[in-house]
XYZ file of C-alpha atoms in Angstrom:
747
model
C 46.766 79.620 58.011
C 48.884 80.008 54.895
C 47.557 81.729 51.782
C 47.959 79.423 48.798
C 48.498 82.164 46.205
C 47.877 85.839 45.661
C 46.657 86.976 42.263
C 43.645 89.230 42.962
C 44.326 92.442 44.876
C 41.826 95.042 46.056
C 43.094 98.471 47.133
C 40.753 100.486 49.361
C 41.228 104.213 48.829
C 41.879 105.897 45.487
C 43.945 108.797 46.759
C 47.480 109.381 45.534
C 48.956 106.598 47.667
C 46.198 104.047 47.069
C 46.292 104.626 43.316
C 50.064 104.211 43.265
C 49.847 100.952 45.220
C 47.326 99.748 42.641
C 49.768 100.762 39.885
C 52.591 98.859 41.567
C 50.378 95.755 41.774
C 49.333 95.909 38.119
C 53.000 96.410 37.138
C 53.595 93.068 38.855
C 50.982 91.379 36.668
C 48.306 91.084 39.371
C 44.554 91.428 38.883
C 43.803 94.754 40.579
C 40.682 96.589 41.715
C 40.783 100.122 43.120
C 37.811 101.024 45.301
C 36.675 104.206 47.033
C 33.518 105.798 48.405
C 30.690 105.684 45.854
C 30.149 108.917 43.945
C 26.744 110.579 43.627
C 26.394 109.962 39.892
C 29.041 107.319 39.228
C 29.659 104.760 42.017
C 33.182 104.216 40.663
C 33.833 107.910 39.942
C 36.411 108.504 42.663
C 38.320 105.382 41.699
C 38.231 106.373 38.016
C 39.674 109.765 38.929
C 42.453 108.067 40.898
C 43.332 105.855 37.939
C 43.253 108.814 35.557
C 45.568 110.726 37.885
C 48.188 107.991 37.561
C 48.757 108.981 33.942
C 49.938 112.448 34.997
C 52.356 111.368 37.727
C 56.056 112.085 37.213
C 58.018 109.979 37.703
C 55.452 107.534 36.333
C 53.834 105.027 38.658
C 52.897 102.715 35.789
C 55.414 100.842 33.648
C 53.264 101.659 30.596
C 50.296 104.075 30.360
C 48.093 101.347 28.911
C 48.449 99.316 32.119
C 45.947 101.709 33.695
C 43.274 99.744 31.851
C 44.204 96.734 33.988
C 42.991 98.469 37.174
C 39.229 98.024 37.591
C 37.558 100.982 39.342
C 34.770 100.446 41.838
C 33.332 101.435 45.198
C 33.550 100.053 48.723
C 30.117 98.496 48.175
C 31.301 96.192 45.363
C 30.624 92.500 45.895
C 33.889 91.610 44.077
C 35.773 92.396 47.265
C 34.861 88.885 48.388
C 36.930 87.407 45.575
C 40.147 89.164 46.582
C 43.195 87.298 47.854
C 44.690 90.436 49.414
C 42.882 93.596 50.485
C 45.054 96.671 51.074
C 43.511 99.495 53.101
C 45.021 102.834 52.038
C 42.501 105.495 53.055
C 43.257 108.741 54.911
C 45.626 108.389 57.895
C 42.909 108.620 60.529
C 42.297 105.837 63.030
C 38.529 106.226 63.203
C 38.086 106.316 59.414
C 40.235 103.240 58.953
C 38.466 101.314 61.711
C 35.035 102.091 60.280
C 36.060 100.895 56.827
C 37.692 97.704 58.137
C 34.604 96.847 60.195
C 32.324 97.370 57.211
C 34.213 95.243 54.691
C 35.461 92.435 56.962
C 32.226 90.359 56.825
C 32.465 90.224 53.018
C 36.010 88.848 52.780
C 36.913 85.374 51.580
C 37.736 82.977 54.383
C 41.436 82.901 53.471
C 41.843 86.506 52.283
C 44.652 88.557 53.819
C 43.862 92.141 54.787
C 46.507 94.761 55.523
C 46.677 98.435 56.354
C 49.099 100.820 54.690
C 49.171 103.035 57.781
C 52.486 104.801 58.238
C 52.366 104.722 62.015
C 48.953 104.083 63.600
C 48.477 101.209 66.026
C 47.998 97.879 64.246
C 46.430 96.473 67.403
C 43.815 99.235 67.402
C 43.051 98.636 63.715
C 42.868 94.865 64.241
C 40.341 95.397 67.030
C 37.944 96.821 64.426
C 37.936 93.456 62.633
C 35.932 90.387 63.701
C 37.917 87.804 65.652
C 37.926 85.386 62.712
C 39.722 88.011 60.575
C 42.361 89.214 63.036
C 44.666 86.277 62.348
C 44.832 87.438 58.707
C 45.246 91.149 59.472
C 48.580 92.973 59.635
C 50.269 96.217 58.710
C 52.117 96.373 55.371
C 53.474 99.894 54.971
C 54.720 100.929 51.530
C 56.918 104.002 51.333
C 56.031 106.766 48.904
C 56.351 106.544 45.923
C 55.795 102.774 46.170
C 57.131 101.913 42.724
C 60.508 103.481 43.461
C 60.981 103.101 47.234
C 62.419 99.733 48.185
C 61.354 99.670 51.837
C 58.195 97.906 53.012
C 57.510 97.541 56.729
C 55.541 94.455 57.805
C 53.905 94.846 61.219
C 52.118 91.871 62.790
C 49.140 92.562 65.017
C 48.664 90.824 68.385
C 46.710 87.962 66.768
C 48.358 87.763 63.326
C 49.128 84.218 62.275
C 52.891 83.676 61.912
C 52.368 81.963 58.538
C 50.509 85.022 57.254
C 53.477 87.207 58.215
C 55.884 84.796 56.485
C 53.738 84.417 53.369
C 53.157 88.137 52.907
C 56.783 89.019 53.617
C 57.907 86.574 50.956
C 55.272 87.738 48.473
C 56.124 91.415 48.923
C 59.819 90.651 48.673
C 59.739 88.269 45.710
C 56.699 89.228 43.603
C 56.785 92.980 44.265
C 60.577 93.205 44.576
C 60.635 95.098 47.856
C 62.988 95.094 50.816
C 60.985 93.821 53.780
C 61.666 94.543 57.447
C 59.512 93.244 60.282
C 58.554 95.873 62.846
C 57.055 95.872 66.293
C 53.726 97.640 66.662
C 54.948 100.992 67.981
C 54.212 104.552 66.812
C 55.625 105.169 63.309
C 57.280 101.721 63.314
C 61.017 101.784 62.441
C 61.942 104.049 59.540
C 59.697 107.021 60.268
C 60.289 106.767 64.015
C 64.068 106.970 63.648
C 64.248 108.992 60.434
C 61.968 111.774 61.658
C 63.832 111.937 64.966
C 67.018 112.424 62.930
C 65.453 115.284 60.956
C 64.011 117.054 63.997
C 67.229 116.699 65.993
C 69.058 118.462 63.164
C 66.426 121.241 63.076
C 66.593 121.822 66.833
C 70.401 121.848 66.822
C 70.407 124.179 63.814
C 68.556 126.745 65.896
C 70.702 126.093 68.990
C 73.970 126.466 67.041
C 72.774 129.405 64.947
C 73.535 127.645 61.654
C 72.085 128.495 58.270
C 69.998 126.256 56.031
C 72.939 125.748 53.653
C 75.334 124.869 56.461
C 73.054 122.198 57.881
C 72.453 120.605 54.491
C 76.175 120.667 53.721
C 77.120 118.644 56.816
C 74.082 116.334 57.111
C 74.189 114.992 53.550
C 76.989 112.953 52.026
C 79.333 113.858 54.896
C 77.245 111.595 57.137
C 76.463 109.026 54.465
C 73.031 110.411 53.622
C 71.599 111.597 50.288
C 72.359 115.041 48.864
C 68.860 116.094 49.927
C 70.376 116.057 53.438
C 67.898 117.534 55.954
C 66.155 120.741 54.844
C 65.829 119.696 51.199
C 64.433 116.394 52.453
C 61.901 118.265 54.585
C 60.688 120.077 51.463
C 60.451 116.812 49.527
C 58.499 115.071 52.295
C 56.201 118.066 52.792
C 56.405 120.113 55.972
C 52.816 119.269 56.906
C 53.478 115.538 56.456
C 56.655 115.810 58.531
C 54.787 117.532 61.355
C 51.996 114.930 61.222
C 54.472 112.049 61.577
C 56.407 113.837 64.322
C 53.201 114.572 66.212
C 52.190 110.895 66.041
C 55.471 109.965 67.740
C 55.380 112.826 70.235
C 51.793 112.284 71.349
C 52.101 108.512 71.700
C 55.489 108.293 73.401
C 54.836 109.960 76.743
C 57.878 110.116 79.057
C 60.037 108.515 76.380
C 63.717 109.596 76.303
C 64.310 111.961 73.404
C 60.728 113.223 73.522
C 61.808 116.868 73.547
C 63.459 116.405 70.157
C 60.133 115.282 68.693
C 58.532 118.650 69.419
C 58.087 120.972 66.443
C 60.910 123.548 66.072
C 59.948 127.234 65.813
C 61.267 127.590 62.254
C 59.088 124.711 61.077
C 56.028 126.150 62.827
C 56.620 129.539 61.213
C 56.787 128.123 57.690
C 53.670 126.026 58.250
C 51.672 128.961 59.588
C 52.559 130.856 56.422
C 51.394 127.974 54.202
C 54.874 127.135 52.975
C 54.664 123.341 52.836
C 57.715 122.506 50.736
C 58.166 121.401 47.151
C 54.467 120.670 46.533
C 53.680 124.357 47.164
C 56.829 125.704 45.558
C 58.282 127.049 48.796
C 59.528 125.630 52.074
C 63.060 125.862 53.394
C 63.977 126.427 49.724
C 62.266 127.917 46.698
C 63.173 128.282 43.055
C 62.952 131.669 41.347
C 63.862 132.854 37.842
C 67.055 134.224 39.376
C 68.011 130.897 40.959
C 67.619 128.854 44.134
C 66.822 130.660 47.384
C 66.592 129.491 50.981
C 65.009 130.764 54.163
C 66.799 133.123 56.506
C 65.862 131.497 59.822
C 65.739 134.767 61.767
C 63.228 136.520 59.510
C 61.771 133.570 57.523
C 62.349 135.611 54.374
C 64.195 134.207 51.355
C 67.691 135.023 50.137
C 70.006 133.507 47.500
C 71.680 130.238 48.491
C 75.286 130.815 49.485
C 78.324 128.572 49.221
C 79.482 126.972 52.472
C 83.125 126.686 53.452
C 83.252 123.189 54.916
C 86.399 121.174 55.589
C 84.508 117.919 56.144
C 84.779 115.405 53.271
C 81.682 114.420 51.319
C 83.425 111.654 49.364
C 85.591 108.642 50.057
C 84.952 105.712 52.366
C 82.167 106.420 54.848
C 84.331 105.266 57.747
C 86.895 107.934 56.800
C 84.193 110.607 56.561
C 82.866 109.713 60.015
C 86.402 109.757 61.402
C 86.836 113.296 60.033
C 83.590 114.358 61.708
C 84.736 112.835 64.978
C 88.026 114.689 64.905
C 86.720 118.064 63.655
C 86.946 121.024 66.013
C 85.215 123.808 64.065
C 81.571 124.825 64.494
C 80.260 122.717 61.601
C 82.212 119.693 62.755
C 80.949 120.080 66.314
C 77.364 120.325 65.060
C 77.735 117.252 62.828
C 79.318 115.186 65.601
C 76.719 116.134 68.239
C 73.914 115.377 65.786
C 75.451 112.049 64.785
C 75.940 111.002 68.418
C 72.336 111.869 69.276
C 70.985 110.005 66.258
C 72.972 106.819 66.854
C 72.190 106.912 70.576
C 68.462 107.178 69.826
C 68.618 104.233 67.414
C 70.435 102.105 69.986
C 67.960 103.180 72.637
C 64.890 102.309 70.554
C 65.984 99.184 68.696
C 64.528 96.605 71.055
C 61.285 98.559 71.219
C 60.764 98.969 67.472
C 62.469 95.974 65.847
C 63.097 92.258 66.213
C 66.695 92.460 64.946
C 69.425 95.073 64.587
C 69.759 94.537 60.854
C 66.094 95.472 60.350
C 66.855 98.931 61.727
C 69.817 99.307 59.397
C 67.867 98.108 56.360
C 64.947 100.406 57.188
C 67.245 103.436 57.226
C 69.056 102.305 54.074
C 65.909 101.524 52.088
C 63.570 104.130 53.572
C 65.890 107.142 53.838
C 68.652 106.085 51.413
C 71.444 106.130 53.976
C 74.701 104.570 52.798
C 74.925 102.560 56.015
C 72.536 101.838 58.842
C 72.898 103.119 62.376
C 74.568 99.992 63.741
C 76.901 99.705 60.777
C 78.027 103.256 61.562
C 78.461 102.369 65.237
C 80.817 99.630 64.032
C 82.779 102.218 62.036
C 82.997 104.668 64.934
C 83.433 102.135 67.710
C 80.836 101.407 70.371
C 83.180 102.431 73.179
C 83.961 105.788 71.591
C 80.272 106.427 70.986
C 79.399 105.467 74.558
C 82.014 107.908 75.863
C 80.617 110.712 73.687
C 77.063 110.042 74.886
C 78.235 110.236 78.491
C 80.101 113.498 77.761
C 76.874 114.985 76.372
C 75.193 114.466 79.761
C 73.106 111.438 78.787
C 73.300 107.806 79.810
C 74.464 105.365 77.117
C 71.728 102.978 76.013
C 71.791 99.621 77.797
C 72.305 97.911 74.442
C 75.687 99.624 74.011
C 76.726 98.717 77.533
C 75.844 95.071 76.896
C 77.706 95.025 73.601
C 80.819 96.519 75.192
C 80.769 93.926 77.931
C 80.500 91.106 75.400
C 82.537 92.252 72.409
C 84.049 95.758 72.394
C 83.732 97.906 69.290
C 81.350 95.577 67.424
C 77.581 95.882 67.283
C 76.161 94.785 63.926
C 75.303 91.120 63.510
C 77.537 89.135 61.183
C 76.143 87.614 57.980
C 75.913 84.211 59.574
C 73.504 85.492 62.207
C 71.305 87.636 59.996
C 67.642 86.689 59.741
C 66.103 86.508 56.275
C 62.687 88.182 56.391
C 61.508 88.507 52.804
C 62.628 85.087 51.567
C 64.983 82.241 52.441
C 66.238 82.260 48.841
C 69.763 83.696 48.539
C 70.359 86.886 46.638
C 72.492 86.756 43.506
C 75.390 88.287 45.439
C 75.104 85.636 48.154
C 74.868 82.813 45.616
C 77.923 84.062 43.736
C 79.891 84.453 46.973
C 79.094 80.857 47.923
C 80.028 79.423 44.498
C 83.331 78.048 43.259
C 85.483 80.807 41.759
C 86.889 79.503 38.477
C 88.135 82.709 36.895
C 88.841 86.076 38.531
C 90.330 88.699 36.241
C 89.980 92.442 35.904
C 86.488 93.207 34.709
C 84.775 89.871 35.344
C 84.688 86.642 37.270
C 83.382 83.186 36.409
C 81.662 81.304 39.238
C 80.523 77.672 39.205
C 77.118 77.457 40.917
C 76.750 73.681 40.889
C 74.804 71.084 38.891
C 76.361 72.139 35.586
C 75.498 75.850 35.913
C 77.893 78.800 36.052
C 77.629 82.566 36.028
C 79.799 85.226 34.441
C 79.654 88.439 36.447
C 80.836 91.629 34.760
C 82.594 93.960 37.203
C 83.999 97.472 37.336
C 82.645 100.987 36.906
C 79.199 100.471 35.352
C 80.668 97.155 34.129
C 82.014 98.794 30.989
C 83.630 96.660 28.320
C 87.186 97.594 27.250
C 89.169 95.166 25.052
C 90.658 93.059 27.850
C 87.247 92.417 29.417
C 85.856 91.358 26.035
C 88.718 88.860 25.603
C 88.151 87.485 29.109
C 84.435 87.212 28.378
C 85.123 85.154 25.260
C 87.463 82.897 27.245
C 84.790 82.321 29.903
C 82.076 81.551 27.335
C 84.241 79.172 25.341
C 84.969 76.859 28.251
C 83.333 73.470 27.742
C 82.742 72.661 31.412
C 79.114 73.784 31.833
C 75.593 73.035 30.690
C 74.149 76.516 31.276
C 75.725 79.975 31.608
C 74.160 83.062 33.134
C 75.620 86.455 32.229
C 75.091 89.191 34.790
C 76.680 92.324 36.236
C 77.857 93.507 39.647
C 76.999 96.724 41.438
C 73.330 96.867 40.494
C 73.900 97.135 36.732
C 74.344 94.793 33.783
C 76.658 96.928 31.641
C 76.832 100.462 30.284
C 78.659 99.158 27.213
C 81.782 100.326 25.418
C 84.652 102.195 27.055
C 84.076 105.663 25.578
C 87.299 107.052 27.025
C 89.207 104.380 25.149
C 87.298 105.147 21.937
C 88.009 108.886 22.247
C 91.684 108.213 22.910
C 91.942 106.169 19.715
C 90.109 108.863 17.714
C 92.407 111.618 18.987
C 95.488 109.516 18.226
C 94.210 108.665 14.759
C 94.530 104.958 15.550
C 91.834 103.810 13.170
C 93.157 100.279 12.800
C 93.023 99.818 16.577
C 89.493 101.234 16.685
C 88.342 98.839 13.994
C 89.975 95.988 15.907
C 88.005 97.020 19.021
C 84.776 96.923 17.015
C 85.709 93.557 15.516
C 86.504 92.183 18.988
C 83.174 93.493 20.321
C 81.259 91.870 17.464
C 83.131 88.600 17.964
C 82.185 88.683 21.640
C 78.478 89.245 21.066
C 78.623 86.495 18.423
C 80.291 84.221 20.980
C 77.309 84.824 23.269
C 74.812 84.026 20.508
C 76.583 80.970 19.099
C 77.904 79.499 22.345
C 77.760 75.732 22.694
C 75.518 76.123 25.763
C 72.626 78.524 26.317
C 73.862 81.863 27.664
C 71.037 83.601 29.533
C 71.361 87.313 30.370
C 70.309 88.217 33.923
C 70.071 91.998 33.673
C 69.243 94.727 36.163
C 69.947 98.436 36.336
C 71.556 99.685 33.121
C 71.921 97.597 29.964
C 73.018 100.246 27.484
C 74.887 100.296 24.185
C 77.235 97.317 24.138
C 75.590 96.021 27.305
C 72.256 95.992 25.505
C 73.887 94.231 22.557
C 75.114 91.446 24.846
C 71.544 91.034 26.103
C 70.122 90.991 22.579
C 72.446 88.169 21.500
C 71.805 85.954 24.542
C 69.740 82.777 24.174
C 67.129 84.356 26.444
C 66.818 87.090 29.021
C 65.689 87.322 32.655
C 65.464 90.958 33.665
C 64.482 93.254 36.520
C 61.270 95.212 36.150
C 63.129 98.508 36.531
C 65.665 97.656 33.807
C 66.937 100.672 31.835
C 67.750 99.230 28.433
C 68.597 100.792 25.103
C 70.849 101.149 22.089
C 71.861 104.685 23.004
C 74.886 105.081 20.698
C 73.381 107.896 18.617
C 73.556 110.097 21.722
C 77.328 110.169 21.186
C 77.181 110.408 17.404
C 77.721 106.761 16.436
C 75.486 103.750 15.764
C 75.289 100.345 17.477
C 78.488 98.663 16.322
C 78.645 95.375 18.231
C 75.812 93.560 16.501
C 72.993 95.728 17.779
C 71.830 96.817 14.328
C 72.029 93.229 13.126
C 69.928 92.032 16.074
C 67.272 94.690 15.472
C 67.113 93.573 11.828
C 66.614 90.017 13.115
C 63.674 91.236 15.239
C 62.038 93.652 12.784
C 63.157 92.502 9.318
C 61.523 94.532 6.542
C 59.568 96.512 9.165
C 62.754 97.919 10.687
C 61.595 101.490 9.967
C 59.190 101.132 12.915
C 62.184 100.703 15.232
C 64.065 103.659 13.753
C 62.680 106.407 16.071
C 63.811 104.468 19.160
C 67.282 103.863 17.746
C 67.736 107.227 16.042
C 66.933 109.073 19.271
C 69.063 106.723 21.370
C 66.193 106.084 23.773
C 66.626 104.270 27.076
C 63.659 102.380 28.468
C 62.061 103.454 31.734
C 61.400 99.805 32.604
C 61.428 96.279 31.218
C 57.914 96.413 29.790
C 58.822 99.476 27.766
C 61.968 97.675 26.576
C 59.712 94.838 25.436
C 57.399 97.265 23.629
C 60.437 98.649 21.776
C 61.547 95.188 20.672
C 64.580 94.782 22.958
C 62.863 91.989 24.895
C 60.663 89.196 23.580
C 57.405 87.870 24.959
C 59.236 84.831 26.327
C 61.791 86.887 28.241
C 60.997 86.852 31.967
C 60.518 90.036 34.026
C 60.923 89.995 37.825
C 60.449 92.894 40.220
C 62.828 91.255 42.707
C 66.038 92.466 41.087
C 68.268 90.841 43.697
C 67.326 87.295 42.665
C 67.647 86.908 38.887
C 70.295 84.194 38.639
C 68.081 81.310 39.755
C 65.359 81.962 37.149
C 68.073 82.584 34.535
C 69.645 79.188 35.221
C 66.193 77.573 35.284
C 65.419 79.255 31.959
C 68.591 77.863 30.415
C 67.758 74.354 31.619
C 64.238 74.732 30.253
C 65.687 75.599 26.833
C 67.819 72.458 26.934
C 64.804 70.351 27.895
C 62.980 71.782 24.878
C 65.776 70.640 22.557
C 67.817 73.853 22.352
C 70.833 73.750 20.061
C 73.251 76.540 19.110
C 71.659 78.648 16.356
C 73.034 78.553 12.826
C 73.844 81.856 11.108
C 71.435 82.554 8.269
C 70.735 85.532 5.988
C 68.277 88.078 7.377
C 65.451 89.849 5.612
C 66.070 93.591 5.296
C 63.918 96.544 4.340
C 65.848 97.269 1.141
C 66.523 100.350 -1.030
C 62.975 101.729 -1.254
C 62.551 101.966 2.519
C 66.047 103.429 2.813
C 65.188 106.134 0.266
C 61.990 106.960 2.174
C 63.880 107.258 5.472
C 66.502 109.507 3.895
C 63.759 111.765 2.508
C 62.216 111.996 5.970
C 65.589 112.918 7.464
C 66.120 115.633 4.850
C 62.655 117.023 5.571
C 63.417 117.074 9.286
C 66.559 119.090 8.615
C 64.737 121.564 6.352
C 62.054 122.124 9.015
C 64.654 122.671 11.734
C 63.709 119.584 13.711
C 67.028 117.820 13.193
C 70.577 119.102 13.630
C 73.150 118.484 10.913
C 74.927 115.609 12.686
C 71.614 113.997 13.570
C 70.932 113.697 9.842
C 74.389 112.231 9.199
C 73.976 109.684 12.009
C 70.402 108.928 10.957
C 71.433 108.152 7.376
C 74.273 105.925 8.551
C 71.935 104.061 10.905
C 69.241 103.638 8.273
C 71.808 102.404 5.762
C 72.843 99.552 8.034
C 69.294 98.672 9.125
C 68.192 98.512 5.487
C 71.061 96.211 4.523
C 73.182 98.845 2.802
C 70.478 99.435 0.233
C 70.785 95.898 -1.146
C 67.638 93.953 -1.818
C 66.856 90.459 -0.579
C 68.232 88.640 2.460
C 71.624 89.839 3.743
C 74.211 87.716 5.518
C 74.900 88.496 9.163
C 78.582 89.007 8.345
C 77.614 91.704 5.827
C 75.467 93.521 8.391
C 78.344 93.447 10.886
C 80.658 94.821 8.204
C 78.184 97.643 7.532
C 78.047 98.407 11.266
C 81.833 98.762 11.438
C 82.036 100.915 8.311
C 79.355 103.314 9.540
C 80.789 103.467 13.059
C 84.280 104.289 11.805
C 82.991 106.849 9.313
C 81.101 108.678 12.068
C 84.077 108.591 14.434
C 86.039 110.427 11.737
C 83.703 113.460 11.935
C 84.419 116.419 14.202
C 80.787 116.491 15.323
C 80.872 112.931 16.681
C 84.179 113.563 18.400
C 82.559 116.602 20.079
C 79.578 114.508 21.140
C 81.732 111.848 22.775
C 83.849 114.445 24.559
C 80.768 116.308 25.798
C 79.196 113.120 27.157
C 82.387 112.188 29.004
C 82.777 115.722 30.398
C 79.194 116.458 31.415
C 77.304 113.171 31.393
C 74.795 114.769 29.024
C 74.277 114.409 25.261
C 75.251 117.192 22.859
C 73.039 118.126 19.932
C 75.068 119.449 17.005
């Protein structure tokens, strides 16, 4: 069977994970119910408590606090469960408890409802057996990683009777509607990511004890050196929770009798000692590390007492191409290098050994490790970098037999394991990602900072490129050239590398300030304004397809587009005040267009240079309109952007005509200036914050003039204020501080 659509979701279990899954679903615009055991006085009491707890979570699970009202609380007894399209079981990780709940609710489900378990590693077959036979074809495992809003990985695990169309439908829904990275797993203990990731952690812990290394030494060589996050191994243990780590490891150990590598899944003595003492990691304030008023401390493994963290002298590189880092590990001969190499060999050997047992394809293993544990490259990608023959030789030298998979690969094609793009299997959706669509298009312009790609049927895309896709003068000129071509019907404007654009080139601005090249700086501002105007007044609709960061000038490009298609996790904002200037590329003008005489309501957002946490917050602040589309699948924005442009044309779109804009006027400006002065007197605002605030308010209020103001006049006011602020020592200090530290300076 194939589910026609999914709009109503019921989550069973209002604990931390269940509540966060409910939050993720309501973020996606779904109708959500959160159910738990009925309370003594209030049947929905436990579910209400779970929803209330969402408001305290940091980082937030909800896009906006008010979305909590969209989650209806209830109990397992509620009749509404029969109206659900998808039921997600997320109760305590106990087989008996889950089976009892599934058996009790199954008779009440709609005939086409899909039911899934969020188990992190229990047998899907055993859970399916608790369901009636007529439900088992619609039952499967769908495992979200914690926290579900922020973790990309979702493991889909079919049961023995799961209908293939159910697997396909749910994989596509989770990938497209919820924006997750889906891998299909075989029904084995802990599936793919936890099976391999926890083995990797425990192997490092066992070898740490065998080699007599310290906590700092292990984290130094098992982090970025090996292409893993800075949390490395012991910090990661604390983040996961030592009790959770032991639970997952025990699930593997107890259900994998006589499996090679089983000894590494036993619990190391150091981990047992910390657990016995109640030190569970970050959630209890102490694990392998703890923070004190004096600074960060770590455990001395011999005594399990804490001492200050010490610097580690390590010759292994933590930067540069991963292949070069792995080569350095392979060639190292000191104690840290030997440890890192032995650990890497064991980890890759285990992945190669388990792949056919846990996965249907090699790339699913690599994606699971990338998305679930934030590795730079998956296991088989790293085997490519190292060479399968060299790895096989190292495994043999360690006293183990190379996995049969490696032997087969060597016989067929030496030194290459990972499947090529042409052989990769699309799990979440057959639709190409933006990167794949751009790669397949016709390259019409390829210059430093951007490329123009023809996508077919009159549509093209401009892709900004470079570090955070910043916008120096040459890129702005190229952008104008690309927009002004007459060859297309619709243009999408997007960015490479996971971001739209972080805006102006601050290093260039600071260089001009220090050289006193004010004419050149004004020319840069003029060029920037001309470029955003080119976007707004283009002869074809230019639709912004934005993900990641859209800040400063990048935000201004979005604001001037004909419409916007954005990722749910978009970080958007006019953040210029953080560096002591104001939006100078049409941003103030566009906020006047949106707010008019009520522009004072937007002032706090602009004055504080706020960046949105997500797209819905950006909409609440006025950066996005109600008609702008939000998608959680950030890898596929170009298609809806092109469709949106065509829809505008079908509705009779024509290039807008510049017209005077209503402004707040002198009375509102005077009121804002009084408020700024009061803030300074009360010590809430620093001196330069008042200067910047007055300059910003002056532009937003039309320079104090009454009546409608021409767009050209607002742009002129932007330039004047921007240049005036750049001439102050305090703004120069702010820009320099941001470039040096990445943090704003208050002065």
